[in-house]
Coordinates of C-alpha atoms and ligand atoms in Angstrom, one line a residue:
X1 CA 120.5 86.4 126.9
X2 CA 118.4 88.9 128.9
X3 CA 115.7 90.7 126.9
X4 CA 117.3 94.2 127.3
X5 CA 120.3 93.0 125.3
X6 CA 118.2 93.1 122.1
X7 CA 118.7 96.2 119.9
X8 CA 115.8 98.6 119.6
X9 CA 115.0 100.1 116.3
X10 CA 112.5 102.3 114.5
X11 CA 112.5 101.7 110.8
X12 CA 110.8 104.1 108.3
X13 CA 109.7 102.8 104.9
X14 CA 109.2 105.6 102.5
X15 CA 107.9 103.3 99.7
X16 CA 107.7 105.2 96.4
X17 CA 107.7 108.7 97.8
X18 CA 110.1 111.7 97.8
X19 CA 112.5 113.3 95.3
X20 CA 116.0 114.6 96.1
X21 CA 114.8 118.0 97.1
X22 CA 112.1 116.6 99.3
X23 CA 114.6 114.2 101.0
X24 CA 117.0 117.1 101.6
X25 CA 114.4 119.2 103.5
X26 CA 113.2 116.1 105.3
X27 CA 116.6 115.3 106.8
X28 CA 117.2 119.0 107.7
X29 CA 114.0 118.8 109.7
X30 CA 114.4 115.2 111.2
X31 CA 118.1 115.3 112.3
X32 CA 117.7 117.7 115.2
X33 CA 114.6 115.9 116.4
X34 CA 116.3 112.6 116.8
X35 CA 119.8 113.6 117.7
X36 CA 119.6 112.6 121.3
X37 CA 117.9 109.2 120.8
X38 CA 119.5 106.1 122.0
X39 CA 117.6 103.8 119.7
X40 CA 118.6 102.8 116.2
X41 CA 116.8 104.9 113.5
X42 CA 116.6 103.3 110.1
X43 CA 115.1 104.7 106.9
X44 CA 114.4 102.6 103.8
X45 CA 114.3 105.0 100.9
X46 CA 113.9 104.6 97.1
X47 CA 116.9 103.4 95.3
X48 CA 117.6 106.8 93.7
X49 CA 117.9 108.4 97.2
X50 CA 120.2 105.9 98.9
X51 CA 123.5 107.5 98.1
X52 CA 122.5 111.1 98.9
X53 CA 120.6 110.0 102.1
X54 CA 123.6 108.0 103.3
X55 CA 125.8 111.1 102.7
X56 CA 123.4 113.5 104.4
X57 CA 123.1 111.2 107.5
X58 CA 126.7 110.1 107.8
X59 CA 127.9 110.6 111.3
X60 CA 124.4 110.7 112.7
X61 CA 122.2 108.0 114.3
X62 CA 120.3 107.3 111.1
X63 CA 121.1 104.4 108.9
X64 CA 119.9 104.1 105.3
X65 CA 118.6 101.0 103.6
X66 CA 116.6 99.7 100.6
X67 CA 113.1 98.4 100.2
X68 CA 113.9 95.5 97.9
X69 CA 116.6 93.8 95.8
X70 CA 117.2 91.0 93.4
X71 CA 118.2 87.5 94.5
X72 CA 121.0 87.2 92.0
X73 CA 124.5 88.6 92.6
X74 CA 124.5 90.2 89.1
X75 CA 123.2 89.4 85.6
X76 CA 121.0 90.2 82.6
X77 CA 118.0 91.2 84.7
X78 CA 116.7 94.5 83.2
X79 CA 115.5 96.9 85.8
X80 CA 116.7 95.0 88.8
X81 CA 119.3 95.9 91.5
X82 CA 121.8 93.7 93.3
X83 CA 122.8 93.6 96.9
X84 CA 126.3 94.8 96.3
X85 CA 125.1 97.8 94.4
X86 CA 123.0 98.8 97.4
X87 CA 126.0 98.3 99.7
X88 CA 128.1 100.5 97.5
X89 CA 125.5 103.2 97.5
X90 CA 125.5 103.2 101.3
X91 CA 122.7 100.9 102.3
X92 CA 123.1 99.0 105.6
X93 CA 119.9 97.0 105.5
X94 CA 117.1 95.9 103.1
X95 CA 113.4 95.2 103.6
X96 CA 112.4 91.8 102.1
X97 CA 109.1 90.1 101.5
X98 CA 107.0 93.2 102.2
X99 CA 103.3 92.3 101.7
X100 CA 103.1 94.8 98.9
X101 CA 105.9 92.9 97.1
X102 CA 104.2 89.6 97.8
X103 CA 100.7 90.8 96.7
X104 CA 101.5 93.2 93.8
X105 CA 104.7 91.6 92.5
X106 CA 104.0 87.9 93.1
X107 CA 107.0 87.3 95.5
X108 CA 106.9 83.9 97.0
X109 CA 108.5 82.6 100.2
X110 CA 111.1 80.7 98.2
X111 CA 112.1 84.0 96.4
X112 CA 112.2 85.9 99.6
X113 CA 114.5 83.2 101.0
X114 CA 116.9 83.5 98.1
X115 CA 117.0 87.3 98.5
X116 CA 117.6 86.9 102.3
X117 CA 120.6 84.7 101.6
X118 CA 122.0 87.1 99.0
X119 CA 121.5 90.0 101.5
X120 CA 123.4 88.2 104.3
X121 CA 126.2 87.2 101.9
X122 CA 126.7 90.9 101.2
X123 CA 126.5 92.0 104.8
X124 CA 123.2 93.8 104.3
X125 CA 120.9 93.2 107.3
X126 CA 117.6 91.8 106.1
X127 CA 114.2 92.8 107.5
X128 CA 111.9 89.9 106.8
X129 CA 108.3 91.0 106.7
X130 CA 105.6 88.5 107.6
X131 CA 101.9 88.9 108.3
X132 CA 98.4 87.5 107.6
X133 CA 95.6 88.9 105.6
X134 CA 92.2 89.7 107.1
X135 CA 90.7 86.6 105.6
X136 CA 93.5 84.4 107.0
X137 CA 93.0 85.9 110.4
X138 CA 89.2 85.4 110.2
X139 CA 89.7 81.8 109.2
X140 CA 92.0 81.2 112.2
X141 CA 95.1 80.7 110.0
X142 CA 97.3 83.5 111.5
X143 CA 99.8 81.1 113.1
X144 CA 99.9 78.8 110.1
X145 CA 100.7 81.7 107.8
X146 CA 103.3 83.2 110.1
X147 CA 105.0 79.8 110.7
X148 CA 105.2 79.1 106.9
X149 CA 106.6 82.5 106.1
X150 CA 109.2 82.2 108.8
X151 CA 110.2 78.6 108.1
X152 CA 110.3 79.0 104.3
X153 CA 111.8 82.5 104.5
X154 CA 114.6 81.4 106.7
X155 CA 115.2 77.9 105.3
X156 CA 118.9 77.1 105.2
X157 CA 120.1 80.3 107.0
X158 CA 122.8 79.3 109.5
X159 CA 121.5 80.0 113.1
X160 CA 124.5 82.2 113.9
X161 CA 123.3 84.7 111.3
X162 CA 119.9 85.1 112.9
X163 CA 121.1 87.9 115.1
X164 CA 121.7 90.0 111.9
X165 CA 118.0 89.6 111.1
X166 CA 115.0 91.6 111.9
X167 CA 111.5 90.2 111.5
X168 CA 108.7 92.7 111.0
X169 CA 105.2 91.4 111.9
X170 CA 102.9 93.5 109.6
X171 CA 99.3 92.2 109.5
X172 CA 98.2 93.0 106.0
X173 CA 94.9 94.3 107.2
X174 CA 96.7 97.0 109.2
X175 CA 99.0 98.4 106.5
X176 CA 98.1 101.8 105.3
X177 CA 94.6 101.2 106.7
X178 CA 94.7 103.5 109.6
X179 CA 93.8 100.4 111.6
X180 CA 96.6 99.3 114.0
X181 CA 96.7 95.9 115.7
X182 CA 95.8 96.2 119.4
X183 CA 99.0 96.0 121.4
X184 CA 97.9 92.5 122.8
X185 CA 97.4 91.2 119.3
X186 CA 100.8 92.4 118.3
X187 CA 102.4 90.9 121.4
X188 CA 100.6 87.6 120.8
X189 CA 101.9 87.4 117.2
X190 CA 105.4 88.4 118.3
X191 CA 105.5 85.7 121.0
X192 CA 104.4 83.1 118.5
X193 CA 107.1 84.3 116.0
X194 CA 109.8 84.0 118.7
X195 CA 108.6 80.5 119.6
X196 CA 108.7 79.5 115.9
X197 CA 112.2 80.8 115.7
X198 CA 113.3 78.5 118.6
X199 CA 112.4 75.6 116.4
X200 CA 114.9 76.8 113.8
X201 CA 117.7 77.7 116.2
X202 CA 118.7 77.6 119.9
X203 CA 116.4 79.6 122.2
X204 CA 119.2 81.9 123.0
X205 CA 119.7 82.9 119.4
X206 CA 115.9 83.3 118.9
X207 CA 115.8 85.6 121.8
X208 CA 118.2 87.9 120.0
X209 CA 116.2 88.4 116.8
X210 CA 114.7 91.9 116.6
X211 CA 111.0 91.8 116.2
X212 CA 109.3 94.9 114.8
X213 CA 105.6 95.7 114.5
X214 CA 104.3 97.4 111.4
X215 CA 100.9 98.5 110.2
X216 CA 99.5 102.1 110.7
X217 CA 102.0 103.0 113.4
X218 CA 101.5 106.6 114.5
X219 CA 102.6 108.7 117.5
X220 CA 99.1 108.0 119.0
X221 CA 99.7 104.2 119.2
X222 CA 103.5 103.8 119.2
X223 CA 103.9 104.1 123.0
X224 CA 101.4 101.3 123.8
X225 CA 103.0 99.0 121.2
X226 CA 106.5 99.5 122.5
X227 CA 105.3 98.6 126.0
X228 CA 104.9 95.0 124.9
X229 CA 107.8 92.8 125.9
X230 CA 108.3 91.2 122.5
X231 CA 107.8 94.4 120.5
X232 CA 111.5 95.5 120.0
X233 CA 110.7 98.2 117.5
X234 CA 108.4 99.6 114.8
X235 CA 108.3 99.6 111.0
X236 CA 106.6 102.8 110.0
X237 CA 105.2 103.5 106.5
X238 CA 102.9 106.5 106.0
X239 CA 104.0 108.3 109.3
X240 CA 107.7 108.0 108.4
X241 CA 107.1 110.5 105.5
X242 CA 106.6 113.3 108.0
X243 CA 109.7 114.3 110.0
X244 CA 107.5 115.5 112.8
X245 CA 105.5 112.3 113.2
X246 CA 108.5 110.1 112.6
X247 CA 110.5 112.0 115.2
X248 CA 107.7 111.7 117.7
X249 CA 107.6 107.9 117.1
X250 CA 111.4 107.6 117.7
X251 CA 111.1 109.6 120.9
X252 CA 108.2 107.4 122.1
X253 CA 110.9 104.9 123.2
X254 CA 112.0 107.4 125.8
X255 CA 108.6 108.2 127.1
X256 CA 107.4 104.6 127.2
X257 CA 106.7 103.8 130.9
X258 CA 108.9 100.6 130.7
X259 CA 111.8 102.7 129.6
X260 CA 112.8 100.2 126.9
X261 CA 115.6 102.3 125.7
X262 CA 117.7 101.6 128.7
Ligands
PGA301 P1 101.9 102.0 107.2 O1 102.9 101.0 106.3 O2 102.6 102.4 108.4 O3 101.6 103.1 106.2 O4 100.7 101.2 107.5 C1 103.7 100.1 107.0 C2 104.5 99.3 106.0 O5 103.9 99.0 104.9 O6 105.6 99.0 106.2

């Protein structure tokens, strides 16, 4: 399949920010900024905002998703949330295995794999996050870490479901650090990820998986990142909290010299 057939997406991750009132004024500001875009615009909001955000954005280009979920379909798991509850609230996708979940909440590759299967069973599109720490990069272990996170994260997933999947390469040293990976570093990691995927499925299928880059994405670096052939989109944390900055990043697709929105 030719490269331009892959979907292009900008995904915002609000993390633990925004109340109802703040979300309402955010969408009022963002919607006119992105109304003419031809790329997919996704926002992963806190659980309490999913339903209202889905209603406020219904009929627009914006899709709403979640930042986490439990790996069971239901049960006595106090404080947890199931995939089908997210779907009912209006979520279309879910971020899984974010490095903050792995580091602060002890999520393992095996748990992320179970969550991924649960998401797919419920028709929620998973965004699998992978990425190395600074120490792992300095020790020359970047490829080893990425390969393990991908192989274990995707173990047992039928190849035909891989086109429902996004993989976000988020070097841990770049997240929230104001330090973005140089475009060539992002491209090198994305190329490696795509190669690793070909060992799990046919090359044609691997060429359809959407690869996002995340880690201190900002309007000042988004254009250069999007010029890389294997960077299909961006996962944006801090800058997605501002409708102005997020709108500029979405519109960077259209100003990128390679015209990747075509
Ligand atoms: P950041 O976060 O853009 O603030 O670095 C990215 C992420 O954690 O997904």
